[in-house]
Amino acid sequence: DTEVTQTPKHLVMGMTNKKSLKCEQHMGHRAMYWYKQKAKKPPELMFVYSYEKLSINESVPSRFSPECPNSSLLNLHLHALQPEDSALYLCASSRSGLTYGYTFGSGTRLTVV
Amino acid sequence: TQLLEQSPQFLSIQEGENLTVYCNSSSVFSSLQWYRQEPGEGPVLLVTVVTGGEVKKLKRLTFQFGDARKDSSLHITAAQPGDTGLYLCAGARGTSYGKLTFGQGTILTVHP
């Protein structure tokens, strides 16, 4: 299995809703990442988990809450989002060492209404 | 923050033409990665270059890492419509887990 699987592919939520994005990989990668990407822009790092522990939080607002239940799963819990949070949310994983590159999922297209 | 300047931002060419995308920085990176992203999908890793002066070829794509490990280029020979997409360079510092520094991306359109 060489994939990162993200669900759902599309999500529309109201500003008062609570929802979660899910990410799964079975490649044995011990680092997992959440990125946010606006149209035609590069991905922006949100969180890094290394060995299931949060190692980097790029000053992300608390309405985004990451969770890593085990080495294969990564969740992003969403609450009270704003319309400007609408974007493609990408999950990625990597082997030990940045020289190996990331494997990205196909993303969740989130629209906040 | 180490910046990666990628150029050009937009490239529109005819099928069969050659092109080069550049990625430059004032900082040294331990590795440089190139990704291609199609609309509605995540970026897909094309190559990682690690050694200064390294050249890697992937069919019609040639990647080069500068001798000082501060810059990289992607050359596509005889572009095809299937090459259309967003090309991203990304630099890594160190070898442990952490963040990549992404360039701003190059949107390539190859017309039949």
Coordinates of C-alpha atoms in Angstrom, one line a residue:
Chain A
D1 CA 0.0 0.0 0.0
T2 CA 1.7 3.2 -1.2
E3 CA -1.2 5.6 -0.6
V4 CA -2.4 8.2 1.8
T5 CA -6.2 8.0 2.0
Q6 CA -8.2 11.1 3.0
T7 CA -11.9 11.2 3.7
P8 CA -14.2 12.9 2.9
K9 CA -13.2 14.2 -0.5
H10 CA -15.6 17.1 -0.3
L11 CA -17.1 18.8 2.8
V12 CA -19.5 21.7 3.1
M13 CA -20.1 22.9 6.7
G14 CA -21.7 25.8 8.4
M15 CA -19.8 28.1 10.7
T16 CA -21.4 26.5 13.8
N17 CA -20.8 22.9 12.8
K18 CA -18.3 20.4 14.1
K19 CA -16.7 18.1 11.6
S20 CA -13.6 15.9 11.3
L21 CA -11.2 15.2 8.4
K22 CA -9.6 11.8 8.4
C23 CA -6.3 10.6 7.0
E24 CA -4.9 7.0 6.9
Q25 CA -1.6 5.5 5.7
H26 CA -0.2 1.9 5.9
M27 CA 3.3 2.6 4.7
G28 CA 4.9 2.5 8.1
H29 CA 5.7 6.3 7.9
R30 CA 6.3 7.7 11.3
A31 CA 5.7 11.4 10.4
M32 CA 2.3 12.8 9.3
Y33 CA 1.4 16.3 8.3
W34 CA -1.6 18.5 7.7
Y35 CA -1.4 21.2 5.0
K36 CA -3.8 23.8 3.9
Q37 CA -3.8 24.9 0.2
K38 CA -5.6 27.8 -1.5
A39 CA -6.2 27.7 -5.2
K40 CA -3.0 27.9 -7.3
K41 CA -0.9 28.5 -4.2
P42 CA 1.7 26.2 -2.6
P43 CA 0.6 24.1 0.4
E44 CA 1.0 25.8 3.8
L45 CA 2.1 23.6 6.7
M46 CA -0.4 23.4 9.7
F47 CA 0.8 20.5 11.9
V48 CA 3.5 17.9 12.0
Y49 CA 3.2 14.6 14.0
S50 CA 6.3 12.6 14.6
Y51 CA 5.9 9.2 16.2
E52 CA 2.3 10.1 17.1
K53 CA 3.4 13.2 19.0
L54 CA 2.7 16.8 17.9
S55 CA 6.1 18.3 17.0
I56 CA 5.1 21.4 15.0
N57 CA 2.1 23.6 15.2
E58 CA 2.4 26.5 12.8
S59 CA 0.4 28.9 15.0
V60 CA -2.8 27.5 13.7
P61 CA -6.0 28.9 15.2
S62 CA -7.6 26.6 17.9
R63 CA -10.7 26.1 15.8
F64 CA -8.4 23.5 14.1
S65 CA -7.5 20.6 16.4
P66 CA -5.3 17.7 15.2
E67 CA -5.3 14.2 16.7
C68 CA -3.1 11.2 16.0
P69 CA -4.7 8.1 17.5
N70 CA -2.0 5.8 16.2
S71 CA 0.8 5.6 13.7
S72 CA -1.5 5.1 10.8
L73 CA -4.3 7.6 11.5
L74 CA -4.4 11.4 11.6
N75 CA -7.5 13.4 12.2
L76 CA -8.2 17.1 12.0
H77 CA -11.2 18.3 14.1
L78 CA -12.9 21.4 12.9
H79 CA -15.1 23.7 14.9
A80 CA -16.5 27.2 14.4
L81 CA -14.7 27.7 11.1
Q82 CA -14.8 30.9 9.1
P83 CA -15.5 31.2 5.3
E84 CA -11.8 32.1 4.8
D85 CA -10.9 28.6 6.0
S86 CA -12.4 27.2 2.8
A87 CA -9.5 25.4 1.1
L88 CA -8.1 22.1 0.1
Y89 CA -6.8 20.3 3.2
L90 CA -4.0 17.9 2.4
C91 CA -2.6 15.1 4.6
A92 CA 0.9 13.8 3.9
S93 CA 3.3 11.2 5.4
S94 CA 7.0 10.6 5.2
R95 CA 9.7 8.1 6.1
S96 CA 12.4 9.1 8.5
G97 CA 14.3 11.9 7.0
L98 CA 13.1 14.7 4.7
T99 CA 15.3 13.3 1.9
Y100 CA 12.7 10.8 1.0
G101 CA 9.9 13.2 0.2
Y102 CA 6.3 13.2 1.1
T103 CA 3.4 11.1 0.0
F104 CA 0.3 13.3 -0.2
G105 CA -3.3 12.3 -0.1
S106 CA -5.8 13.7 -2.6
G107 CA -7.1 16.1 -0.1
T108 CA -10.5 17.2 1.3
R109 CA -12.1 20.2 -0.5
L110 CA -13.7 22.1 2.4
T111 CA -16.2 24.8 1.9
V112 CA -17.4 26.9 4.9
V113 CA -20.7 28.6 4.4
Chain B
T1 CA 12.0 31.5 7.1
Q2 CA 14.1 30.4 4.2
L3 CA 12.5 31.5 0.9
L4 CA 12.4 29.5 -2.3
E5 CA 11.8 31.7 -5.3
Q6 CA 10.3 29.7 -8.2
S7 CA 10.1 31.0 -11.7
P8 CA 8.3 31.5 -13.9
Q9 CA 4.9 31.5 -12.2
F10 CA 3.0 30.8 -15.3
L11 CA 4.1 29.0 -18.5
S12 CA 1.9 28.4 -21.5
I13 CA 3.5 26.5 -24.4
Q14 CA 2.7 24.4 -27.4
E15 CA 3.1 20.6 -27.5
G16 CA 6.6 19.7 -28.4
E17 CA 8.4 22.7 -27.0
N18 CA 11.0 22.6 -24.3
L19 CA 10.9 24.4 -21.0
T20 CA 12.8 25.0 -17.8
V21 CA 11.5 25.9 -14.3
Y22 CA 13.9 27.4 -11.8
C23 CA 14.0 27.3 -8.0
N24 CA 16.4 29.6 -6.2
S25 CA 17.3 30.5 -2.7
S26 CA 19.9 32.2 -0.6
S27 CA 19.9 29.3 1.8
V28 CA 21.4 25.9 1.6
F29 CA 19.1 23.0 1.6
S30 CA 19.9 19.4 2.5
S31 CA 17.6 18.2 -0.2
L32 CA 15.3 19.6 -2.9
Q33 CA 12.1 17.9 -3.9
W34 CA 9.9 18.5 -7.0
Y35 CA 6.2 17.8 -7.1
R36 CA 3.5 17.9 -9.7
Q37 CA -0.1 18.6 -8.8
E38 CA -3.2 18.3 -11.0
P39 CA -6.4 20.1 -10.2
G40 CA -8.3 18.5 -7.3
E41 CA -5.5 16.2 -6.4
G42 CA -2.6 16.2 -4.0
P43 CA 1.0 16.9 -5.1
V44 CA 2.9 13.9 -6.4
L45 CA 6.6 13.5 -5.7
L46 CA 8.6 13.5 -8.9
V47 CA 12.1 13.4 -7.6
T48 CA 14.4 14.2 -4.6
V49 CA 17.9 15.6 -5.2
V50 CA 20.4 15.5 -2.4
T51 CA 23.9 15.9 -3.6
G52 CA 25.2 19.2 -4.9
G53 CA 25.6 19.1 -8.7
E54 CA 23.3 16.0 -8.9
V55 CA 21.4 15.4 -12.1
K56 CA 18.4 13.1 -12.3
K57 CA 16.4 12.1 -15.3
L58 CA 12.8 10.9 -15.3
K59 CA 11.9 10.1 -19.0
R60 CA 11.6 13.6 -20.5
L61 CA 12.2 15.4 -17.2
T62 CA 15.7 16.4 -16.1
F63 CA 16.3 17.7 -12.6
Q64 CA 19.4 19.4 -11.4
F65 CA 20.6 20.5 -7.9
G66 CA 23.1 23.3 -7.9
D67 CA 26.6 22.8 -6.7
A68 CA 26.0 24.9 -3.6
R69 CA 22.7 23.2 -2.9
K70 CA 20.9 26.6 -3.1
D71 CA 19.1 26.2 -6.4
S72 CA 17.5 23.6 -8.6
S73 CA 16.0 23.4 -12.1
L74 CA 13.5 21.2 -13.9
H75 CA 13.8 20.9 -17.6
I76 CA 11.1 19.2 -19.7
T77 CA 11.9 18.1 -23.2
A78 CA 9.1 17.9 -25.9
A79 CA 6.3 18.9 -23.5
Q80 CA 3.0 17.1 -23.9
P81 CA -0.5 18.1 -22.8
G82 CA -0.3 15.5 -20.0
D83 CA 2.5 17.5 -18.5
T84 CA 0.0 20.3 -17.6
G85 CA -0.2 21.0 -13.9
L86 CA 1.2 22.9 -11.0
Y87 CA 4.9 22.2 -10.4
L88 CA 6.3 22.8 -6.9
C89 CA 9.8 22.8 -5.7
A90 CA 10.3 22.2 -1.9
G91 CA 13.5 22.5 0.1
A92 CA 14.3 20.6 3.2
R93 CA 16.8 21.5 5.9
G94 CA 18.3 18.8 8.0
T95 CA 17.3 15.2 7.7
S96 CA 14.8 14.7 10.5
Y97 CA 11.1 15.3 10.4
G98 CA 10.1 18.9 9.9
K99 CA 8.8 21.3 7.5
L100 CA 9.5 21.7 3.8
T101 CA 9.9 25.2 2.3
F102 CA 7.7 25.3 -0.8
G103 CA 8.3 27.6 -3.8
Q104 CA 5.3 29.6 -5.1
G105 CA 4.8 27.1 -7.9
T106 CA 4.7 27.1 -11.7
I107 CA 1.4 26.6 -13.5
L108 CA 2.3 24.9 -16.7
T109 CA -0.2 24.6 -19.6
V110 CA 0.8 22.6 -22.7
H111 CA -1.6 23.2 -25.6
P112 CA -2.1 20.4 -28.2

